[in-house]
């Protein structure tokens, strides 16, 4: 009887450890994928507290977000990279690459730098607000 009890306890412990490892792997994977409500196209409306116009960019910058990547345009040059989320309200644009065509986009450099330093987001009234450690940096409308 003791042998059966010992085998049962050993089996339970082994199974319990395996389940914990699987749960941790799932949490780690979920940290990387962004929330569904972000996974769409966004068009820039506001940059550093100022409404953007086509005078600032050749055309309005756009970001298309997928579960782990993004693509889009600075208004002139194509951009792409990876997305990382460490929970709701936190997002980073990683490995951002951009074409290097010469453009008339006066604010292109500022836009790219703010994307690189972005760390947080919120969504309200179908608008996406991005922020960094200094506060709100950009806002986008669905597009």
PDB file of N, CA, C and O in Angstrom, residues 20-87:
ATOM      1  N   UNK A  20       3.365  23.453 -14.823  1.00  0.00           N
ATOM      2  CA  UNK A  20       3.882  24.777 -14.495  1.00  0.00           C
ATOM      3  C   UNK A  20       4.782  25.285 -15.612  1.00  0.00           C
ATOM      4  O   UNK A  20       4.729  26.458 -15.985  1.00  0.00           O
ATOM      5  N   UNK A  21       5.608  24.420 -16.198  1.00  0.00           N
ATOM      6  CA  UNK A  21       6.479  24.827 -17.294  1.00  0.00           C
ATOM      7  C   UNK A  21       5.664  25.251 -18.502  1.00  0.00           C
ATOM      8  O   UNK A  21       5.959  26.234 -19.156  1.00  0.00           O
ATOM      9  N   UNK A  22       4.606  24.505 -18.822  1.00  0.00           N
ATOM     10  CA  UNK A  22       3.757  24.847 -19.962  1.00  0.00           C
ATOM     11  C   UNK A  22       3.067  26.180 -19.737  1.00  0.00           C
ATOM     12  O   UNK A  22       2.958  27.002 -20.637  1.00  0.00           O
ATOM     13  N   UNK A  23       2.606  26.452 -18.524  1.00  0.00           N
ATOM     14  CA  UNK A  23       1.951  27.715 -18.205  1.00  0.00           C
ATOM     15  C   UNK A  23       2.921  28.867 -18.370  1.00  0.00           C
ATOM     16  O   UNK A  23       2.586  29.898 -18.952  1.00  0.00           O
ATOM     17  N   UNK A  24       4.153  28.724 -17.881  1.00  0.00           N
ATOM     18  CA  UNK A  24       5.151  29.781 -18.011  1.00  0.00           C
ATOM     19  C   UNK A  24       5.471  30.061 -19.470  1.00  0.00           C
ATOM     20  O   UNK A  24       5.659  31.199 -19.858  1.00  0.00           O
ATOM     21  N   UNK A  25       5.530  29.041 -20.308  1.00  0.00           N
ATOM     22  CA  UNK A  25       5.797  29.222 -21.729  1.00  0.00           C
ATOM     23  C   UNK A  25       4.675  30.014 -22.382  1.00  0.00           C
ATOM     24  O   UNK A  25       4.905  30.874 -23.216  1.00  0.00           O
ATOM     25  N   UNK A  26       3.427  29.731 -21.995  1.00  0.00           N
ATOM     26  CA  UNK A  26       2.282  30.446 -22.542  1.00  0.00           C
ATOM     27  C   UNK A  26       2.335  31.919 -22.154  1.00  0.00           C
ATOM     28  O   UNK A  26       2.106  32.791 -22.974  1.00  0.00           O
ATOM     29  N   UNK A  27       2.659  32.228 -20.903  1.00  0.00           N
ATOM     30  CA  UNK A  27       2.749  33.613 -20.456  1.00  0.00           C
ATOM     31  C   UNK A  27       3.822  34.342 -21.239  1.00  0.00           C
ATOM     32  O   UNK A  27       3.623  35.455 -21.707  1.00  0.00           O
ATOM     33  N   UNK A  28       4.960  33.717 -21.438  1.00  0.00           N
ATOM     34  CA  UNK A  28       6.057  34.334 -22.177  1.00  0.00           C
ATOM     35  C   UNK A  28       5.642  34.646 -23.609  1.00  0.00           C
ATOM     36  O   UNK A  28       5.930  35.716 -24.132  1.00  0.00           O
ATOM     37  N   UNK A  29       4.937  33.735 -24.265  1.00  0.00           N
ATOM     38  CA  UNK A  29       4.470  33.952 -25.628  1.00  0.00           C
ATOM     39  C   UNK A  29       3.474  35.102 -25.667  1.00  0.00           C
ATOM     40  O   UNK A  29       3.522  35.941 -26.547  1.00  0.00           O
ATOM     41  N   UNK A  30       2.560  35.170 -24.707  1.00  0.00           N
ATOM     42  CA  UNK A  30       1.551  36.220 -24.683  1.00  0.00           C
ATOM     43  C   UNK A  30       2.155  37.595 -24.450  1.00  0.00           C
ATOM     44  O   UNK A  30       1.600  38.595 -24.861  1.00  0.00           O
ATOM     45  N   UNK A  31       3.299  37.662 -23.772  1.00  0.00           N
ATOM     46  CA  UNK A  31       3.942  38.947 -23.561  1.00  0.00           C
ATOM     47  C   UNK A  31       4.379  39.565 -24.876  1.00  0.00           C
ATOM     48  O   UNK A  31       4.422  40.770 -25.008  1.00  0.00           O
ATOM     49  N   UNK A  32       4.680  38.757 -25.863  1.00  0.00           N
ATOM     50  CA  UNK A  32       5.216  39.255 -27.124  1.00  0.00           C
ATOM     51  C   UNK A  32       4.137  39.707 -28.093  1.00  0.00           C
ATOM     52  O   UNK A  32       4.351  40.613 -28.865  1.00  0.00           O
ATOM     53  N   UNK A  33       2.968  39.076 -28.097  1.00  0.00           N
ATOM     54  CA  UNK A  33       1.902  39.414 -29.041  1.00  0.00           C
ATOM     55  C   UNK A  33       1.119  40.619 -28.530  1.00  0.00           C
ATOM     56  O   UNK A  33       0.872  40.750 -27.339  1.00  0.00           O
ATOM     57  N   UNK A  34       0.741  41.503 -29.441  1.00  0.00           N
ATOM     58  CA  UNK A  34      -0.027  42.677 -29.032  1.00  0.00           C
ATOM     59  C   UNK A  34      -1.517  42.360 -29.013  1.00  0.00           C
ATOM     60  O   UNK A  34      -1.967  41.405 -29.630  1.00  0.00           O
ATOM     61  N   UNK A  35      -2.256  43.188 -28.313  1.00  0.00           N
ATOM     62  CA  UNK A  35      -3.697  42.975 -28.181  1.00  0.00           C
ATOM     63  C   UNK A  35      -4.410  43.130 -29.528  1.00  0.00           C
ATOM     64  O   UNK A  35      -3.982  43.907 -30.378  1.00  0.00           O
ATOM     65  N   UNK A  36      -5.520  42.413 -29.664  1.00  0.00           N
ATOM     66  CA  UNK A  36      -6.291  42.439 -30.918  1.00  0.00           C
ATOM     67  C   UNK A  36      -6.751  43.850 -31.288  1.00  0.00           C
ATOM     68  O   UNK A  36      -6.764  44.207 -32.454  1.00  0.00           O
ATOM     69  N   UNK A  37      -7.131  44.654 -30.283  1.00  0.00           N
ATOM     70  CA  UNK A  37      -7.645  45.990 -30.590  1.00  0.00           C
ATOM     71  C   UNK A  37      -6.592  46.893 -31.238  1.00  0.00           C
ATOM     72  O   UNK A  37      -6.929  47.878 -31.873  1.00  0.00           O
ATOM     73  N   UNK A  38      -5.310  46.550 -31.126  1.00  0.00           N
ATOM     74  CA  UNK A  38      -4.244  47.309 -31.783  1.00  0.00           C
ATOM     75  C   UNK A  38      -3.986  46.838 -33.213  1.00  0.00           C
ATOM     76  O   UNK A  38      -3.404  47.562 -34.009  1.00  0.00           O
ATOM     77  N   UNK A  39      -4.408  45.623 -33.521  1.00  0.00           N
ATOM     78  CA  UNK A  39      -4.070  44.984 -34.795  1.00  0.00           C
ATOM     79  C   UNK A  39      -4.940  45.504 -35.939  1.00  0.00           C
ATOM     80  O   UNK A  39      -5.896  44.871 -36.360  1.00  0.00           O
ATOM     81  N   UNK A  40      -4.573  46.687 -36.424  1.00  0.00           N
ATOM     82  CA  UNK A  40      -5.272  47.325 -37.538  1.00  0.00           C
ATOM     83  C   UNK A  40      -4.420  48.464 -38.079  1.00  0.00           C
ATOM     84  O   UNK A  40      -3.292  48.653 -37.646  1.00  0.00           O
ATOM     85  N   UNK A  41      -4.959  49.227 -38.995  1.00  0.00           N
ATOM     86  CA  UNK A  41      -4.244  50.365 -39.578  1.00  0.00           C
ATOM     87  C   UNK A  41      -4.535  51.627 -38.776  1.00  0.00           C
ATOM     88  O   UNK A  41      -5.671  51.872 -38.381  1.00  0.00           O
ATOM     89  N   UNK A  42      -3.486  52.445 -38.592  1.00  0.00           N
ATOM     90  CA  UNK A  42      -3.601  53.694 -37.848  1.00  0.00           C
ATOM     91  C   UNK A  42      -2.928  54.808 -38.658  1.00  0.00           C
ATOM     92  O   UNK A  42      -1.831  54.643 -39.151  1.00  0.00           O
ATOM     93  N   UNK A  43      -3.589  55.957 -38.761  1.00  0.00           N
ATOM     94  CA  UNK A  43      -3.070  57.111 -39.501  1.00  0.00           C
ATOM     95  C   UNK A  43      -2.746  58.217 -38.497  1.00  0.00           C
ATOM     96  O   UNK A  43      -3.579  58.573 -37.658  1.00  0.00           O
ATOM     97  N   UNK A  44      -1.545  58.781 -38.599  1.00  0.00           N
ATOM     98  CA  UNK A  44      -1.085  59.811 -37.671  1.00  0.00           C
ATOM     99  C   UNK A  44      -1.943  61.073 -37.770  1.00  0.00           C
ATOM    100  O   UNK A  44      -2.215  61.559 -38.854  1.00  0.00           O
ATOM    101  N   UNK A  45      -2.334  61.601 -36.598  1.00  0.00           N
ATOM    102  CA  UNK A  45      -3.101  62.844 -36.530  1.00  0.00           C
ATOM    103  C   UNK A  45      -2.332  63.944 -35.802  1.00  0.00           C
ATOM    104  O   UNK A  45      -2.455  65.109 -36.126  1.00  0.00           O
ATOM    105  N   UNK A  46      -1.575  63.557 -34.775  1.00  0.00           N
ATOM    106  CA  UNK A  46      -0.952  64.519 -33.891  1.00  0.00           C
ATOM    107  C   UNK A  46       0.457  64.055 -33.548  1.00  0.00           C
ATOM    108  O   UNK A  46       0.654  62.886 -33.242  1.00  0.00           O
ATOM    109  N   UNK A  47       1.421  64.956 -33.618  1.00  0.00           N
ATOM    110  CA  UNK A  47       2.815  64.639 -33.325  1.00  0.00           C
ATOM    111  C   UNK A  47       3.347  65.673 -32.338  1.00  0.00           C
ATOM    112  O   UNK A  47       3.375  66.865 -32.642  1.00  0.00           O
ATOM    113  N   UNK A  48       3.721  65.211 -31.161  1.00  0.00           N
ATOM    114  CA  UNK A  48       4.239  66.096 -30.107  1.00  0.00           C
ATOM    115  C   UNK A  48       3.324  67.283 -29.830  1.00  0.00           C
ATOM    116  O   UNK A  48       3.771  68.426 -29.721  1.00  0.00           O
ATOM    117  N   UNK A  49       2.035  67.009 -29.731  1.00  0.00           N
ATOM    118  CA  UNK A  49       1.077  68.046 -29.360  1.00  0.00           C
ATOM    119  C   UNK A  49       0.604  68.933 -30.494  1.00  0.00           C
ATOM    120  O   UNK A  49      -0.157  69.866 -30.273  1.00  0.00           O
ATOM    121  N   UNK A  50       1.044  68.662 -31.732  1.00  0.00           N
ATOM    122  CA  UNK A  50       0.639  69.490 -32.871  1.00  0.00           C
ATOM    123  C   UNK A  50      -0.055  68.644 -33.925  1.00  0.00           C
ATOM    124  O   UNK A  50       0.391  67.546 -34.249  1.00  0.00           O
ATOM    125  N   UNK A  51      -1.145  69.169 -34.470  1.00  0.00           N
ATOM    126  CA  UNK A  51      -1.870  68.486 -35.538  1.00  0.00           C
ATOM    127  C   UNK A  51      -0.963  68.425 -36.758  1.00  0.00           C
ATOM    128  O   UNK A  51      -0.345  69.434 -37.134  1.00  0.00           O
ATOM    129  N   UNK A  52      -0.864  67.256 -37.380  1.00  0.00           N
ATOM    130  CA  UNK A  52      -0.009  67.108 -38.557  1.00  0.00           C
ATOM    131  C   UNK A  52      -0.812  67.370 -39.825  1.00  0.00           C
ATOM    132  O   UNK A  52      -2.015  67.134 -39.880  1.00  0.00           O
ATOM    133  N   UNK A  53      -0.115  67.876 -40.821  1.00  0.00           N
ATOM    134  CA  UNK A  53      -0.723  68.138 -42.123  1.00  0.00           C
ATOM    135  C   UNK A  53       0.190  67.554 -43.189  1.00  0.00           C
ATOM    136  O   UNK A  53       1.317  67.132 -42.895  1.00  0.00           O
ATOM    137  N   UNK A  54      -0.275  67.562 -44.404  1.00  0.00           N
ATOM    138  CA  UNK A  54       0.555  67.063 -45.500  1.00  0.00           C
ATOM    139  C   UNK A  54       1.706  68.019 -45.810  1.00  0.00           C
ATOM    140  O   UNK A  54       2.611  67.669 -46.555  1.00  0.00           O
ATOM    141  N   UNK A  55       1.730  69.198 -45.211  1.00  0.00           N
ATOM    142  CA  UNK A  55       2.886  70.089 -45.337  1.00  0.00           C
ATOM    143  C   UNK A  55       4.054  69.539 -44.516  1.00  0.00           C
ATOM    144  O   UNK A  55       5.209  69.769 -44.850  1.00  0.00           O
ATOM    145  N   UNK A  56       3.741  68.824 -43.429  1.00  0.00           N
ATOM    146  CA  UNK A  56       4.770  68.231 -42.577  1.00  0.00           C
ATOM    147  C   UNK A  56       5.325  66.945 -43.180  1.00  0.00           C
ATOM    148  O   UNK A  56       6.462  66.570 -42.922  1.00  0.00           O
ATOM    149  N   UNK A  57       4.500  66.253 -43.943  1.00  0.00           N
ATOM    150  CA  UNK A  57       4.841  64.959 -44.549  1.00  0.00           C
ATOM    151  C   UNK A  57       4.349  64.967 -45.990  1.00  0.00           C
ATOM    152  O   UNK A  57       3.398  65.675 -46.315  1.00  0.00           O
ATOM    153  N   UNK A  58       4.954  64.158 -46.844  1.00  0.00           N
ATOM    154  CA  UNK A  58       4.476  64.050 -48.232  1.00  0.00           C
ATOM    155  C   UNK A  58       3.033  63.558 -48.250  1.00  0.00           C
ATOM    156  O   UNK A  58       2.213  64.019 -49.030  1.00  0.00           O
ATOM    157  N   UNK A  59       2.738  62.576 -47.403  1.00  0.00           N
ATOM    158  CA  UNK A  59       1.373  62.131 -47.116  1.00  0.00           C
ATOM    159  C   UNK A  59       1.375  61.707 -45.650  1.00  0.00           C
ATOM    160  O   UNK A  59       2.445  61.520 -45.065  1.00  0.00           O
ATOM    161  N   UNK A  60       0.229  61.557 -45.059  1.00  0.00           N
ATOM    162  CA  UNK A  60       0.180  61.274 -43.624  1.00  0.00           C
ATOM    163  C   UNK A  60       0.762  59.893 -43.300  1.00  0.00           C
ATOM    164  O   UNK A  60       0.439  58.912 -43.967  1.00  0.00           O
ATOM    165  N   UNK A  61       1.629  59.818 -42.299  1.00  0.00           N
ATOM    166  CA  UNK A  61       2.207  58.531 -41.892  1.00  0.00           C
ATOM    167  C   UNK A  61       1.134  57.542 -41.454  1.00  0.00           C
ATOM    168  O   UNK A  61       0.098  57.931 -40.903  1.00  0.00           O
ATOM    169  N   UNK A  62       1.424  56.281 -41.692  1.00  0.00           N
ATOM    170  CA  UNK A  62       0.467  55.212 -41.390  1.00  0.00           C
ATOM    171  C   UNK A  62       1.223  54.023 -40.803  1.00  0.00           C
ATOM    172  O   UNK A  62       2.338  53.725 -41.233  1.00  0.00           O
ATOM    173  N   UNK A  63       0.607  53.360 -39.823  1.00  0.00           N
ATOM    174  CA  UNK A  63       1.174  52.149 -39.230  1.00  0.00           C
ATOM    175  C   UNK A  63       0.116  51.051 -39.299  1.00  0.00           C
ATOM    176  O   UNK A  63      -1.040  51.273 -38.933  1.00  0.00           O
ATOM    177  N   UNK A  64       0.513  49.882 -39.770  1.00  0.00           N
ATOM    178  CA  UNK A  64      -0.355  48.709 -39.800  1.00  0.00           C
ATOM    179  C   UNK A  64       0.238  47.706 -38.814  1.00  0.00           C
ATOM    180  O   UNK A  64       1.363  47.242 -39.000  1.00  0.00           O
ATOM    181  N   UNK A  65      -0.516  47.410 -37.740  1.00  0.00           N
ATOM    182  CA  UNK A  65      -0.023  46.516 -36.701  1.00  0.00           C
ATOM    183  C   UNK A  65      -0.612  45.125 -36.834  1.00  0.00           C
ATOM    184  O   UNK A  65      -1.811  44.971 -37.060  1.00  0.00           O
ATOM    185  N   UNK A  66       0.247  44.129 -36.713  1.00  0.00           N
ATOM    186  CA  UNK A  66      -0.110  42.720 -36.703  1.00  0.00           C
ATOM    187  C   UNK A  66       0.260  42.163 -35.331  1.00  0.00           C
ATOM    188  O   UNK A  66       0.827  42.893 -34.516  1.00  0.00           O
ATOM    189  N   UNK A  67       0.007  40.885 -35.034  1.00  0.00           N
ATOM    190  CA  UNK A  67       0.288  40.372 -33.689  1.00  0.00           C
ATOM    191  C   UNK A  67       1.715  40.605 -33.189  1.00  0.00           C
ATOM    192  O   UNK A  67       1.915  40.891 -32.017  1.00  0.00           O
ATOM    193  N   UNK A  68       2.719  40.523 -34.045  1.00  0.00           N
ATOM    194  CA  UNK A  68       4.095  40.676 -33.574  1.00  0.00           C
ATOM    195  C   UNK A  68       4.944  41.591 -34.455  1.00  0.00           C
ATOM    196  O   UNK A  68       6.107  41.809 -34.165  1.00  0.00           O
ATOM    197  N   UNK A  69       4.360  42.139 -35.528  1.00  0.00           N
ATOM    198  CA  UNK A  69       5.112  42.995 -36.434  1.00  0.00           C
ATOM    199  C   UNK A  69       4.290  44.221 -36.813  1.00  0.00           C
ATOM    200  O   UNK A  69       3.083  44.267 -36.570  1.00  0.00           O
ATOM    201  N   UNK A  70       4.954  45.188 -37.420  1.00  0.00           N
ATOM    202  CA  UNK A  70       4.245  46.344 -37.965  1.00  0.00           C
ATOM    203  C   UNK A  70       4.895  46.729 -39.286  1.00  0.00           C
ATOM    204  O   UNK A  70       6.034  46.373 -39.572  1.00  0.00           O
ATOM    205  N   UNK A  71       4.143  47.453 -40.084  1.00  0.00           N
ATOM    206  CA  UNK A  71       4.655  48.014 -41.329  1.00  0.00           C
ATOM    207  C   UNK A  71       3.932  49.329 -41.519  1.00  0.00           C
ATOM    208  O   UNK A  71       3.041  49.675 -40.761  1.00  0.00           O
ATOM    209  N   UNK A  72       4.326  50.054 -42.536  1.00  0.00           N
ATOM    210  CA  UNK A  72       3.647  51.311 -42.787  1.00  0.00           C
ATOM    211  C   UNK A  72       4.493  52.260 -43.581  1.00  0.00           C
ATOM    212  O   UNK A  72       5.360  51.853 -44.352  1.00  0.00           O
ATOM    213  N   UNK A  73       4.253  53.560 -43.339  1.00  0.00           N
ATOM    214  CA  UNK A  73       4.930  54.594 -44.093  1.00  0.00           C
ATOM    215  C   UNK A  73       5.145  55.813 -43.206  1.00  0.00           C
ATOM    216  O   UNK A  73       4.325  56.118 -42.340  1.00  0.00           O
ATOM    217  N   UNK A  74       6.248  56.497 -43.463  1.00  0.00           N
ATOM    218  CA  UNK A  74       6.515  57.759 -42.768  1.00  0.00           C
ATOM    219  C   UNK A  74       5.884  58.923 -43.518  1.00  0.00           C
ATOM    220  O   UNK A  74       6.099  60.071 -43.171  1.00  0.00           O
ATOM    221  N   UNK A  75       5.130  58.617 -44.540  1.00  0.00           N
ATOM    222  CA  UNK A  75       4.591  59.630 -45.428  1.00  0.00           C
ATOM    223  C   UNK A  75       5.394  59.686 -46.711  1.00  0.00           C
ATOM    224  O   UNK A  75       4.974  60.245 -47.703  1.00  0.00           O
ATOM    225  N   UNK A  76       6.565  59.064 -46.693  1.00  0.00           N
ATOM    226  CA  UNK A  76       7.445  59.005 -47.861  1.00  0.00           C
ATOM    227  C   UNK A  76       8.125  57.641 -47.925  1.00  0.00           C
ATOM    228  O   UNK A  76       8.038  56.955 -48.923  1.00  0.00           O
ATOM    229  N   UNK A  77       8.793  57.257 -46.861  1.00  0.00           N
ATOM    230  CA  UNK A  77       9.534  56.000 -46.813  1.00  0.00           C
ATOM    231  C   UNK A  77       8.751  54.890 -46.120  1.00  0.00           C
ATOM    232  O   UNK A  77       8.052  55.145 -45.132  1.00  0.00           O
ATOM    233  N   UNK A  78       8.886  53.675 -46.641  1.00  0.00           N
ATOM    234  CA  UNK A  78       8.253  52.514 -46.013  1.00  0.00           C
ATOM    235  C   UNK A  78       9.013  52.171 -44.732  1.00  0.00           C
ATOM    236  O   UNK A  78      10.231  52.334 -44.651  1.00  0.00           O
ATOM    237  N   UNK A  79       8.276  51.722 -43.718  1.00  0.00           N
ATOM    238  CA  UNK A  79       8.876  51.292 -42.460  1.00  0.00           C
ATOM    239  C   UNK A  79       8.344  49.920 -42.097  1.00  0.00           C
ATOM    240  O   UNK A  79       7.269  49.507 -42.553  1.00  0.00           O
ATOM    241  N   UNK A  80       9.113  49.207 -41.277  1.00  0.00           N
ATOM    242  CA  UNK A  80       8.661  47.923 -40.767  1.00  0.00           C
ATOM    243  C   UNK A  80       9.499  47.577 -39.541  1.00  0.00           C
ATOM    244  O   UNK A  80      10.540  48.188 -39.303  1.00  0.00           O
ATOM    245  N   UNK A  81       9.032  46.596 -38.789  1.00  0.00           N
ATOM    246  CA  UNK A  81       9.754  46.164 -37.604  1.00  0.00           C
ATOM    247  C   UNK A  81       8.930  45.192 -36.794  1.00  0.00           C
ATOM    248  O   UNK A  81       7.910  44.669 -37.259  1.00  0.00           O
ATOM    249  N   UNK A  82       9.365  44.977 -35.563  1.00  0.00           N
ATOM    250  CA  UNK A  82       8.697  44.045 -34.642  1.00  0.00           C
ATOM    251  C   UNK A  82       8.003  44.816 -33.532  1.00  0.00           C
ATOM    252  O   UNK A  82       8.433  45.914 -33.168  1.00  0.00           O
ATOM    253  N   UNK A  83       6.964  44.202 -32.990  1.00  0.00           N
ATOM    254  CA  UNK A  83       6.237  44.776 -31.863  1.00  0.00           C
ATOM    255  C   UNK A  83       6.428  43.891 -30.647  1.00  0.00           C
ATOM    256  O   UNK A  83       6.459  42.672 -30.756  1.00  0.00           O
ATOM    257  N   UNK A  84       6.516  44.508 -29.478  1.00  0.00           N
ATOM    258  CA  UNK A  84       6.631  43.772 -28.235  1.00  0.00           C
ATOM    259  C   UNK A  84       5.682  44.391 -27.235  1.00  0.00           C
ATOM    260  O   UNK A  84       5.688  45.608 -27.030  1.00  0.00           O
ATOM    261  N   UNK A  85       4.862  43.559 -26.621  1.00  0.00           N
ATOM    262  CA  UNK A  85       3.960  44.019 -25.580  1.00  0.00           C
ATOM    263  C   UNK A  85       4.280  43.274 -24.296  1.00  0.00           C
ATOM    264  O   UNK A  85       4.427  42.063 -24.298  1.00  0.00           O
ATOM    265  N   UNK A  86       4.387  44.012 -23.212  1.00  0.00           N
ATOM    266  CA  UNK A  86       4.620  43.392 -21.905  1.00  0.00           C
ATOM    267  C   UNK A  86       3.374  43.531 -21.043  1.00  0.00           C
ATOM    268  O   UNK A  86       3.452  43.612 -19.841  1.00  0.00           O
ATOM    269  N   UNK A  87       2.237  43.583 -21.685  1.00  0.00           N
ATOM    270  CA  UNK A  87       0.968  43.700 -20.976  1.00  0.00           C
ATOM    271  C   UNK A  87       0.155  44.854 -21.531  1.00  0.00           C
ATOM    272  O   UNK A  87       0.626  45.630 -22.368  1.00  0.00           O
TER     273      UNK A  87
END
